[in-house]
PDB file of C-alpha atoms and ligand atoms in Angstrom:
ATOM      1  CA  UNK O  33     -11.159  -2.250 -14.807  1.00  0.00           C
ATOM      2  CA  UNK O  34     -10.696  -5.522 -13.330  1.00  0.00           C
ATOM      3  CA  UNK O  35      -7.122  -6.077 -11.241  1.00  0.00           C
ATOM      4  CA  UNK O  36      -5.592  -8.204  -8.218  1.00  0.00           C
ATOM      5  CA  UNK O  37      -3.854  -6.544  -5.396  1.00  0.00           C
ATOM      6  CA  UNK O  38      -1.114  -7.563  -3.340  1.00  0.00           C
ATOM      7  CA  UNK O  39      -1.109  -6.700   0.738  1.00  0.00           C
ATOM      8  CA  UNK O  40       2.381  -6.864   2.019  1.00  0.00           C
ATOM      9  CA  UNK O  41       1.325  -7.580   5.894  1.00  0.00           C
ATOM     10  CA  UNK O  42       4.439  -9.646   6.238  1.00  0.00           C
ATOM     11  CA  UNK O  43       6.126  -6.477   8.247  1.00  0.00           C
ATOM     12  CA  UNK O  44       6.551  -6.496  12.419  1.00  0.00           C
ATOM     13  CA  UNK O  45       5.520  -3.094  12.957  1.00  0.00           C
ATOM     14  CA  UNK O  46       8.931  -1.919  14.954  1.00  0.00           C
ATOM     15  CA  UNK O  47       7.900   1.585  15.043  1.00  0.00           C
ATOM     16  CA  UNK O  48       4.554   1.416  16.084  1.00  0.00           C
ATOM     17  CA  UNK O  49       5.994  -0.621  19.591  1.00  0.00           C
ATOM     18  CA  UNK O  50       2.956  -2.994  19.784  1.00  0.00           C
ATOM     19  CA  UNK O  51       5.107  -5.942  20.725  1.00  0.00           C
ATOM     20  CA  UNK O  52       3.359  -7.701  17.821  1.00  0.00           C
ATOM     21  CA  UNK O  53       2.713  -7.036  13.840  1.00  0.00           C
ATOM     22  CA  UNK O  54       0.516  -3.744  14.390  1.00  0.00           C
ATOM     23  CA  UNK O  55      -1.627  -5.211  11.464  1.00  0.00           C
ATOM     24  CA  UNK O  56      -3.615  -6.827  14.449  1.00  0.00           C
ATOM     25  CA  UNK O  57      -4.253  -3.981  16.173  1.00  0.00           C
ATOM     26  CA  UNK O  58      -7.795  -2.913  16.320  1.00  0.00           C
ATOM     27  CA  UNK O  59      -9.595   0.487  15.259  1.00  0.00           C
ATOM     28  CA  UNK O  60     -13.254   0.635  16.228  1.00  0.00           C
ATOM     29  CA  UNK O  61     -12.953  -3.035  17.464  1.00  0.00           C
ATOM     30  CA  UNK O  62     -12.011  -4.232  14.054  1.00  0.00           C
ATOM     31  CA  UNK O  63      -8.320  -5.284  13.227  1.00  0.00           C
ATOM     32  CA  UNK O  64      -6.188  -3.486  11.058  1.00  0.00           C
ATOM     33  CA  UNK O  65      -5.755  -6.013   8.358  1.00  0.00           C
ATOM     34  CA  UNK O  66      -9.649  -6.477   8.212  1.00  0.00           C
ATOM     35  CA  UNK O  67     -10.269  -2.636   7.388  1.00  0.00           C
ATOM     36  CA  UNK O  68      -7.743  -2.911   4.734  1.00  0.00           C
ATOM     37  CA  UNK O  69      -8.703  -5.993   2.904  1.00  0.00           C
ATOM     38  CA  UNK O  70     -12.552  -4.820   3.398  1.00  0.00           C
ATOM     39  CA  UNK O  71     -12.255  -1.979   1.181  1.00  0.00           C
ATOM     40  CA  UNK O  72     -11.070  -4.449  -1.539  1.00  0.00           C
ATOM     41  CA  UNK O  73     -13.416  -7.103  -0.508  1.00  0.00           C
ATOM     42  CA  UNK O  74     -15.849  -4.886  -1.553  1.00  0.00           C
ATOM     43  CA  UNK O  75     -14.738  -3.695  -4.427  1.00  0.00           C
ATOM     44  CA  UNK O  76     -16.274  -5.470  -7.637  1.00  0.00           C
ATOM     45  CA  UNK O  77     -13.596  -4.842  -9.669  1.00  0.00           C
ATOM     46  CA  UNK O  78     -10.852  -6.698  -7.186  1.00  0.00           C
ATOM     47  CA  UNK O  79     -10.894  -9.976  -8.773  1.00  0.00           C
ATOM     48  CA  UNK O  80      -8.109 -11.721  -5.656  1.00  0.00           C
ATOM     49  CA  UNK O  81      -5.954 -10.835  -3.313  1.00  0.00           C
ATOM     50  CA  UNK O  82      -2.683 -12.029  -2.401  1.00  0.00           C
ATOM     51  CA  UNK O  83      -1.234 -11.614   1.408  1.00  0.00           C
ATOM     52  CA  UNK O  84       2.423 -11.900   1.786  1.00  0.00           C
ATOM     53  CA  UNK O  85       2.457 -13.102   5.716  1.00  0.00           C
ATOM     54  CA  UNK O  86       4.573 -14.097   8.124  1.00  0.00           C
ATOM     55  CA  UNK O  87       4.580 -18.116   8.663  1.00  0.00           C
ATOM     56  CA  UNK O  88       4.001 -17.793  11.700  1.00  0.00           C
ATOM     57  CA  UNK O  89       0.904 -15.716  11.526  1.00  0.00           C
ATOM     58  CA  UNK O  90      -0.938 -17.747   8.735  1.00  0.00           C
ATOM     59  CA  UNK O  91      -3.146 -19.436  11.120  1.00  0.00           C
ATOM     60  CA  UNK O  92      -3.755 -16.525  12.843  1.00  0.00           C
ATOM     61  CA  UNK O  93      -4.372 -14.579   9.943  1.00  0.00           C
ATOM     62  CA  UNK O  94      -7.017 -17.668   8.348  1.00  0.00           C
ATOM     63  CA  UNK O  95      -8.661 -17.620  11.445  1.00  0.00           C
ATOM     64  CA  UNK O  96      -9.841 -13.899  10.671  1.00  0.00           C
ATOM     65  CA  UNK O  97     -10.332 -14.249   7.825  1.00  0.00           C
ATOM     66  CA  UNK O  98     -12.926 -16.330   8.382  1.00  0.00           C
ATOM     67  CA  UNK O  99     -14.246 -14.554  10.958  1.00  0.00           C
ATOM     68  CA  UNK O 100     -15.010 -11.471   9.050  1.00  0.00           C
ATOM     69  CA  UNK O 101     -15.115 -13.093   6.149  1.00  0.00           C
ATOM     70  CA  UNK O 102     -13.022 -12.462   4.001  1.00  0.00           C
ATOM     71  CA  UNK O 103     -13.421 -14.644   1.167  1.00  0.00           C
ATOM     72  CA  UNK O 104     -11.118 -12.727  -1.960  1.00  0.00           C
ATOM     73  CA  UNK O 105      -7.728 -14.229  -0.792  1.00  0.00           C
ATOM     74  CA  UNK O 106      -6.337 -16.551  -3.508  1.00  0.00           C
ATOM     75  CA  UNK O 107      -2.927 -16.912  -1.929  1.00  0.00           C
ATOM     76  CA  UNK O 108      -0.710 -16.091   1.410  1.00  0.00           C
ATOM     77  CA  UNK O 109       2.984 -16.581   0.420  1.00  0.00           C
ATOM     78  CA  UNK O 110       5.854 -16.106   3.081  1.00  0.00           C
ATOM     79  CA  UNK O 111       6.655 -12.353   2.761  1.00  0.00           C
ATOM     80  CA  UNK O 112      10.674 -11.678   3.071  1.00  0.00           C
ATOM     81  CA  UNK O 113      12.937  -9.470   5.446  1.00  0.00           C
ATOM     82  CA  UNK O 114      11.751  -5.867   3.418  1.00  0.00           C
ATOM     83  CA  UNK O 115       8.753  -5.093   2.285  1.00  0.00           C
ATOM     84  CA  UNK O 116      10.428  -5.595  -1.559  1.00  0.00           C
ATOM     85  CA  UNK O 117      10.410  -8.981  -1.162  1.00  0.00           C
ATOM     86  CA  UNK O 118       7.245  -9.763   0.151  1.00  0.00           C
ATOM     87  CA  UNK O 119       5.442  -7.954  -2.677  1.00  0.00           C
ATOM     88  CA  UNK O 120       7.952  -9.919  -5.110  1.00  0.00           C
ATOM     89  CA  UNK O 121       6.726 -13.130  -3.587  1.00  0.00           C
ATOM     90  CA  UNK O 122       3.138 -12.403  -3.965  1.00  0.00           C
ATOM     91  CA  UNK O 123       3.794 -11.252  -7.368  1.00  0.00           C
ATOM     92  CA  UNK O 124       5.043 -14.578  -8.182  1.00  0.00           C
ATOM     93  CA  UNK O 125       2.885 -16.307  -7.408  1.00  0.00           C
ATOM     94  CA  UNK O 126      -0.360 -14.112  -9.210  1.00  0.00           C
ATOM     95  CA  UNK O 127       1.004 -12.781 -11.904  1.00  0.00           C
ATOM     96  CA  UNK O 128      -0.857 -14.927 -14.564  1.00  0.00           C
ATOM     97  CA  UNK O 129      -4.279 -14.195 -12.946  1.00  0.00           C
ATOM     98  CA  UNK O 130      -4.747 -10.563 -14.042  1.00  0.00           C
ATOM     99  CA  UNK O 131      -3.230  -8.122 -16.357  1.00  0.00           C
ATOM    100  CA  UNK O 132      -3.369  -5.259 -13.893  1.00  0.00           C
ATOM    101  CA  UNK O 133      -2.055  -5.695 -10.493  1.00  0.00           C
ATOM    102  CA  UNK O 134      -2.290  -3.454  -7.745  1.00  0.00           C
ATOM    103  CA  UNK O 135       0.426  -3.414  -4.621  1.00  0.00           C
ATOM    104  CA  UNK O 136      -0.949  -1.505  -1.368  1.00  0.00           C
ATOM    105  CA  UNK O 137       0.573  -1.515   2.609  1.00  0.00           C
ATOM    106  CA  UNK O 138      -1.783  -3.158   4.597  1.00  0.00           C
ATOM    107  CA  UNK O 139      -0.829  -1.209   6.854  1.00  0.00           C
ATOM    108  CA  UNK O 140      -3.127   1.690   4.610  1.00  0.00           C
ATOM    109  CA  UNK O 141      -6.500   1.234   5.393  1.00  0.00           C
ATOM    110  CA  UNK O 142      -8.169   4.249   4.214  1.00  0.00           C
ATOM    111  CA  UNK O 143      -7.720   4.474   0.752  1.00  0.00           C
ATOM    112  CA  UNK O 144     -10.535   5.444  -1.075  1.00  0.00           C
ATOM    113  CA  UNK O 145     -12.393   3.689  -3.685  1.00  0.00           C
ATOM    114  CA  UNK O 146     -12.668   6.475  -6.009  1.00  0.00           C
ATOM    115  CA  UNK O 147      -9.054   6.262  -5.874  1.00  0.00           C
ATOM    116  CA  UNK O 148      -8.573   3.179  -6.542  1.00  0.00           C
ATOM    117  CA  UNK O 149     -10.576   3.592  -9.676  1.00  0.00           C
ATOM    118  CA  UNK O 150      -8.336   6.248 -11.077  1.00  0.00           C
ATOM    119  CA  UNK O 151      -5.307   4.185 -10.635  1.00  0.00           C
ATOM    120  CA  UNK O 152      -6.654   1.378 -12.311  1.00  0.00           C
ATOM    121  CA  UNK O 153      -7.875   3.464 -15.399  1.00  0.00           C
ATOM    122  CA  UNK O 154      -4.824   5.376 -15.790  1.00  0.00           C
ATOM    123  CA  UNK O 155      -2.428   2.631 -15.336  1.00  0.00           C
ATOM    124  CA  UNK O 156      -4.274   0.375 -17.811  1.00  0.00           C
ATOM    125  CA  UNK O 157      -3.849   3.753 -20.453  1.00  0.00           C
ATOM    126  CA  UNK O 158      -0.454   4.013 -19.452  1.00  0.00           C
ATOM    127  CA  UNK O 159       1.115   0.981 -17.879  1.00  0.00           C
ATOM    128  CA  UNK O 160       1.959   2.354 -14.024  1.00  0.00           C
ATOM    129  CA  UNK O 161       0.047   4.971 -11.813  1.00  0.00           C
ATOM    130  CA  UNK O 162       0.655   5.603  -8.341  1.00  0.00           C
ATOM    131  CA  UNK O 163      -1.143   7.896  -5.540  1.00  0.00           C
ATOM    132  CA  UNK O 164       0.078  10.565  -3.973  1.00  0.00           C
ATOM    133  CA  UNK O 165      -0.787  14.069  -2.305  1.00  0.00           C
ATOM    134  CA  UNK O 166       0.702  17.444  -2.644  1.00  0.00           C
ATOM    135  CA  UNK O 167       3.284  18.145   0.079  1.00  0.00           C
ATOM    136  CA  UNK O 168       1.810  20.616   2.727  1.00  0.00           C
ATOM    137  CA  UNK O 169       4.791  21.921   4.489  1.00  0.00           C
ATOM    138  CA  UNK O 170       7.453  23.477   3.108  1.00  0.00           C
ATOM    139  CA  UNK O 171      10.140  21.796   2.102  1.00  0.00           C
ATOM    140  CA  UNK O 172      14.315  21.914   2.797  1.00  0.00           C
ATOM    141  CA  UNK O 173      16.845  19.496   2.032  1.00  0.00           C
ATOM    142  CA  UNK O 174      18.918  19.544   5.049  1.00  0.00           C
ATOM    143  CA  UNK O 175      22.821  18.219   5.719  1.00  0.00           C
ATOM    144  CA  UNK O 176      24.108  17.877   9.096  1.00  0.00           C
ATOM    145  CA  UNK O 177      21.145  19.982  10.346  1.00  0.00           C
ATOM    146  CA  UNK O 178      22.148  22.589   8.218  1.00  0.00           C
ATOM    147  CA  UNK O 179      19.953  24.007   5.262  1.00  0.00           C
ATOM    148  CA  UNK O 180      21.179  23.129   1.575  1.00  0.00           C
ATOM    149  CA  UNK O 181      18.391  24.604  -0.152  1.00  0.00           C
ATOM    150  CA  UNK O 182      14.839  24.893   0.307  1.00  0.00           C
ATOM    151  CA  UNK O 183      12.725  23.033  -2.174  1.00  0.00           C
ATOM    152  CA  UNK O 184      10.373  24.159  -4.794  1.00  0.00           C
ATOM    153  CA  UNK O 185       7.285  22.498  -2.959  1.00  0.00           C
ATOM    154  CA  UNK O 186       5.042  22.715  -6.258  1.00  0.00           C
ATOM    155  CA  UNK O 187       7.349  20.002  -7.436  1.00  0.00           C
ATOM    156  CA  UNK O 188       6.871  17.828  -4.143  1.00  0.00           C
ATOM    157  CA  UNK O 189       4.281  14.853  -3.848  1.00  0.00           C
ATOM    158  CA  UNK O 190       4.182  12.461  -1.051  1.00  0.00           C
ATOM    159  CA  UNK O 191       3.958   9.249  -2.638  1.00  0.00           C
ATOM    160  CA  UNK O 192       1.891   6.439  -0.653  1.00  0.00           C
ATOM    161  CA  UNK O 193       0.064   2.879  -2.129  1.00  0.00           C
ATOM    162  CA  UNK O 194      -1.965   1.774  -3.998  1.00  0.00           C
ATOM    163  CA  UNK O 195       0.847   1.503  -6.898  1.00  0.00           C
ATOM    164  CA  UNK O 196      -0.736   0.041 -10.337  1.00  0.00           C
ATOM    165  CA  UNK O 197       0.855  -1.749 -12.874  1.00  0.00           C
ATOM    166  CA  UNK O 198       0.247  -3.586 -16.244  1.00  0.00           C
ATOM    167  CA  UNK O 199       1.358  -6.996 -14.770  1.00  0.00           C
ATOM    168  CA  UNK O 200       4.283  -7.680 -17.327  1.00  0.00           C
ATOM    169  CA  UNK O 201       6.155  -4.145 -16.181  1.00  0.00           C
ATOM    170  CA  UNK O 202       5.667  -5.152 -12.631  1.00  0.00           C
ATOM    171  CA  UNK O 203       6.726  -8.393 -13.059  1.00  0.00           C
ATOM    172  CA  UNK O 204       9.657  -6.872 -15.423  1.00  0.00           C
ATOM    173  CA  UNK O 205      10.941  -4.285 -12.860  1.00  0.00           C
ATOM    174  CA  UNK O 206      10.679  -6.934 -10.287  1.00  0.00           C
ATOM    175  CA  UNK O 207      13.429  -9.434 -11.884  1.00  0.00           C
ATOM    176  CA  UNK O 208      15.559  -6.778 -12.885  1.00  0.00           C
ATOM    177  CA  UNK O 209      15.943  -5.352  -9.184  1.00  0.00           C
ATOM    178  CA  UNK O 210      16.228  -8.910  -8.127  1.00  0.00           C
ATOM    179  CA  UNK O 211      19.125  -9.634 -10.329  1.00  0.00           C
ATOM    180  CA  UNK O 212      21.006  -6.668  -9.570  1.00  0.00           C
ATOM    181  CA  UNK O 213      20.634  -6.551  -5.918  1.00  0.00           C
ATOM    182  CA  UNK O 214      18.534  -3.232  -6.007  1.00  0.00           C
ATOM    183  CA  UNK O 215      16.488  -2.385  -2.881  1.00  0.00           C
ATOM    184  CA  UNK O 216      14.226   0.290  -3.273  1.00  0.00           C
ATOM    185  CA  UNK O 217      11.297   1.769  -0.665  1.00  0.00           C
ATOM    186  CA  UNK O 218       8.325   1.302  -3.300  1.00  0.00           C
ATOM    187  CA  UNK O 219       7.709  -0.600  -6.237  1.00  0.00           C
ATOM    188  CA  UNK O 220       7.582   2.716  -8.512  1.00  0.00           C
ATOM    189  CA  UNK O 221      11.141   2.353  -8.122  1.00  0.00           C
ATOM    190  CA  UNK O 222      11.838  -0.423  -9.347  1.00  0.00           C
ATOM    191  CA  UNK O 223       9.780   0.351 -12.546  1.00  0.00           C
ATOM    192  CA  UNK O 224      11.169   3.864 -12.840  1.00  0.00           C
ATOM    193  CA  UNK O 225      14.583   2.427 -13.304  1.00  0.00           C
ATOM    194  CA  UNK O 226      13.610   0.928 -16.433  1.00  0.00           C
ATOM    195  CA  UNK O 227      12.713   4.129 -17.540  1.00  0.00           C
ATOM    196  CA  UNK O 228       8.876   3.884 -17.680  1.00  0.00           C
ATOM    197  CA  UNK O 229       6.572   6.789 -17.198  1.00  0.00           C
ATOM    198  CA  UNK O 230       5.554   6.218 -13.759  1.00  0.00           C
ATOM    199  CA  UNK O 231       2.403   8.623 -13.355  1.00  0.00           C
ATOM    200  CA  UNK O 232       1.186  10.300 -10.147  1.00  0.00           C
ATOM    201  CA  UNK O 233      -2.962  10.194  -9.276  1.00  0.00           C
ATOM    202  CA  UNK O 234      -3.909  12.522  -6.901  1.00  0.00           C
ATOM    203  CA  UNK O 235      -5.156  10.602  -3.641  1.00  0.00           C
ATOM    204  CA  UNK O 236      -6.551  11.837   0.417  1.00  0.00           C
ATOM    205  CA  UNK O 237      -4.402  12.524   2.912  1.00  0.00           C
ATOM    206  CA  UNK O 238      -6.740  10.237   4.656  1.00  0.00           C
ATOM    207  CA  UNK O 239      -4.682   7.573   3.181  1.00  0.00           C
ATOM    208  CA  UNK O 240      -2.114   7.768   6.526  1.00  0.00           C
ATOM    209  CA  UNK O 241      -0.096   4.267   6.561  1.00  0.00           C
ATOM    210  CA  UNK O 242      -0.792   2.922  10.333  1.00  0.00           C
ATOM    211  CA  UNK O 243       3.275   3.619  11.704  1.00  0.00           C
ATOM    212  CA  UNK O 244       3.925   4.437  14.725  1.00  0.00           C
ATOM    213  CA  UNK O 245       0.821   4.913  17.931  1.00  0.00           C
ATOM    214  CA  UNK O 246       0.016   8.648  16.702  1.00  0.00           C
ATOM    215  CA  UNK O 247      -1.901   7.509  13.379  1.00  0.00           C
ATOM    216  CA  UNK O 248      -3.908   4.920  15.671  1.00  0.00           C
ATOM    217  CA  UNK O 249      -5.275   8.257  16.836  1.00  0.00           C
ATOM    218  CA  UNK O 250      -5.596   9.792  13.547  1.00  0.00           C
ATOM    219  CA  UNK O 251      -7.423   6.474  12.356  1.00  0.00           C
ATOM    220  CA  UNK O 252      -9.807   6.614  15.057  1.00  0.00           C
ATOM    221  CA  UNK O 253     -10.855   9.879  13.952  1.00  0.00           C
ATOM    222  CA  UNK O 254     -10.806   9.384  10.548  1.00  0.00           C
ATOM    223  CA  UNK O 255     -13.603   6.574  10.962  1.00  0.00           C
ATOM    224  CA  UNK O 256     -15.276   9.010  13.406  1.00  0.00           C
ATOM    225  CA  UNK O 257     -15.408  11.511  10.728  1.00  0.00           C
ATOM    226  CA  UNK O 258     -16.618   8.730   7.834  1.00  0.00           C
ATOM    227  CA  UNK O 259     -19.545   7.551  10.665  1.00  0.00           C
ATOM    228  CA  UNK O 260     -20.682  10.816  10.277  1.00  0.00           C
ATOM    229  CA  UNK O 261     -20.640  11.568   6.958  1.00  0.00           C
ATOM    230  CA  UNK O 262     -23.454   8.343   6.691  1.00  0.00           C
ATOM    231  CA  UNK O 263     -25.437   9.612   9.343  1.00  0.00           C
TER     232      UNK O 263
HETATM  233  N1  CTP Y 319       5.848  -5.511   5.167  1.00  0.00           N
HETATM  234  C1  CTP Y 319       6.006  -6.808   4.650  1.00  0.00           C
HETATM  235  N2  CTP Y 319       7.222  -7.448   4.751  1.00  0.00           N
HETATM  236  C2  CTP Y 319       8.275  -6.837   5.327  1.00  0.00           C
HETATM  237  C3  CTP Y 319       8.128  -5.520   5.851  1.00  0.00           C
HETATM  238  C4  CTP Y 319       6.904  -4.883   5.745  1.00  0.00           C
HETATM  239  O1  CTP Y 319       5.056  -7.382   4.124  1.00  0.00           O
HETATM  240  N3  CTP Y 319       9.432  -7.485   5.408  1.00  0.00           N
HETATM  241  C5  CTP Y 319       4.543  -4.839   5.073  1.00  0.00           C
HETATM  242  C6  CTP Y 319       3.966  -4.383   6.405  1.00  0.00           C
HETATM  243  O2  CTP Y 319       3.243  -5.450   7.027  1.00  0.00           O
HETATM  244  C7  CTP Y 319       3.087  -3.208   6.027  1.00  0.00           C
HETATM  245  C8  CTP Y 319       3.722  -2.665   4.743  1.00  0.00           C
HETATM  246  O3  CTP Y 319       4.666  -3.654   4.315  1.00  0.00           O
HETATM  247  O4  CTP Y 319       1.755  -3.578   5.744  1.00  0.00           O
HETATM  248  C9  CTP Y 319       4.380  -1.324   4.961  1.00  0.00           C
HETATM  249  O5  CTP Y 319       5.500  -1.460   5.830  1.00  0.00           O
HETATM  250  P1  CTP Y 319       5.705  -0.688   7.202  1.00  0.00           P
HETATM  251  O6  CTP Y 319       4.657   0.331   7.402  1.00  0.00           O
HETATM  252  O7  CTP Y 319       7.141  -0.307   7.291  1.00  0.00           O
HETATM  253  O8  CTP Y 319       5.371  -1.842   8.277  1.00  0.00           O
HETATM  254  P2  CTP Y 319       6.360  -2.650   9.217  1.00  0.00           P
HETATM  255  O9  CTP Y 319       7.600  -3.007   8.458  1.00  0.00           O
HETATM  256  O10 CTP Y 319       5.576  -3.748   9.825  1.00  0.00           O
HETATM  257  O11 CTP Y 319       6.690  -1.573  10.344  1.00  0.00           O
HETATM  258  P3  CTP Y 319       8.154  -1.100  10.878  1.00  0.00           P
HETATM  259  O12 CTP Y 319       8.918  -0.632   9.656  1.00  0.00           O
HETATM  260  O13 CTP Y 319       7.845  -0.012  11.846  1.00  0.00           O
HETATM  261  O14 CTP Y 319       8.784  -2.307  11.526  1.00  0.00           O
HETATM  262 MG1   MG Y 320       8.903  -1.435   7.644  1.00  0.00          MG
END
């Protein structure tokens, strides 16, 4: 199924104190941003990318691209100040090049091309499908440090990118949370407000977003672990 994908890298990485966006940071001697936009690089199916970026990184961000070339991105619109409107900008500016679209965190540079696959089929049956893995721990909804009630954990999925739309719904949900001011943490929001089946496809738990200098560790061994598993 052919799709684009949109990369919000537009963020400054706050929690993962690098002084810097953390995009840039390296695992294995290769940045961030490049492991993330490799996997779709690769992928025949990934027919452009869009980078929302800060203006101020563009250069900086061409320059690598060349470098490890990189040669899917179509556009690099000025992300906004949350992640929302970065994707929204992107969005604008590709919608008319595919009829399924893709948003992912850059920041996400494990996801899985099997994955990816089963997004892409089951959102073009169905319109939106996002990944997700069962929740591990169990779960409590908690006021003031005190327990409310513990949570049926069957019922509990811990929702990460990619997120796969038919274009028009993204495109949809995006205006309407535009126009009334709505802010929400993922784009499945947005969509689920309109009252769209939004449907869950069971990803890795290798799929960690990079956040704060704990999952640098994490990422280091997941490619460890990968390296292996070709050797
Ligand atoms: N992002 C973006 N525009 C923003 C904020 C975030 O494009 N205004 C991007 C980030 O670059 C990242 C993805 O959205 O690839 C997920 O966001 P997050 O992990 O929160 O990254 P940051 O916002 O950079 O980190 P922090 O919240 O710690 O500052
Ligand atoms: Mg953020």
């Amino acid at each position: 199924m052919k799709y684009i994908v949109v990369l919000p890298a537009a963020g400054s990485g706050k929690r993962m104190k690098a002084g810097h966006n953390k995009l840039f940071l390296t695992l294995r001697g290769k940045p961030i941003l490049i492991h993330t936009l490799d996997v779709f690089e690769q992928d025949l199916d990934c027919i452009g990318i869009w980078l929302a970026v800060k203006p101020e990184e563009r250069v900086i961000i061409q320059e690598m691209l060349k470098q490890y070339n990189v040669t899917k991105v179509k556009g690099m619109p000025a992300g906004g100040a949350e992640r929302q409107h970065s994707v929204y900008a992107c969005v604008k500016e590709a919608s008319n090049e595919a009829e399924l679209i893709l948003v992912h965190d850059a920041a996400r540079p494990f996801i899985e091309p099997t994955v990816i696959k089963q997004l892409t089929q089951k959102a073009h049956e169905t319109g939106a499908a996002i990944a997700g893995v069962k929740a591990k721990d169990t779960m409590k909804r908690v006021h003031n440090h005190i327990i409310e009630e513990t949570v049926d954990r069957e019922q509990l999925w811990i929702i990460q990118t990619p997120q796969a739309f038919h274009t028009s719904i993204l495109t949809n949900a995006q205006h309407q949370a535009d126009q009334d001011g709505f802010l929400g943490t993922d784009e499945s929001m947005l969509v689920e407000r309109l009252n769209i089946d939004v449907h869950v496809v069971e990803s890795t738990y290798d799929n960690v977003k990079m956040t704060t200098q704990e999952d640098l560790l994490i990422g280091e061994a997941i490619l460890q672990k990968r390296q292996q598993e070709e050797n």
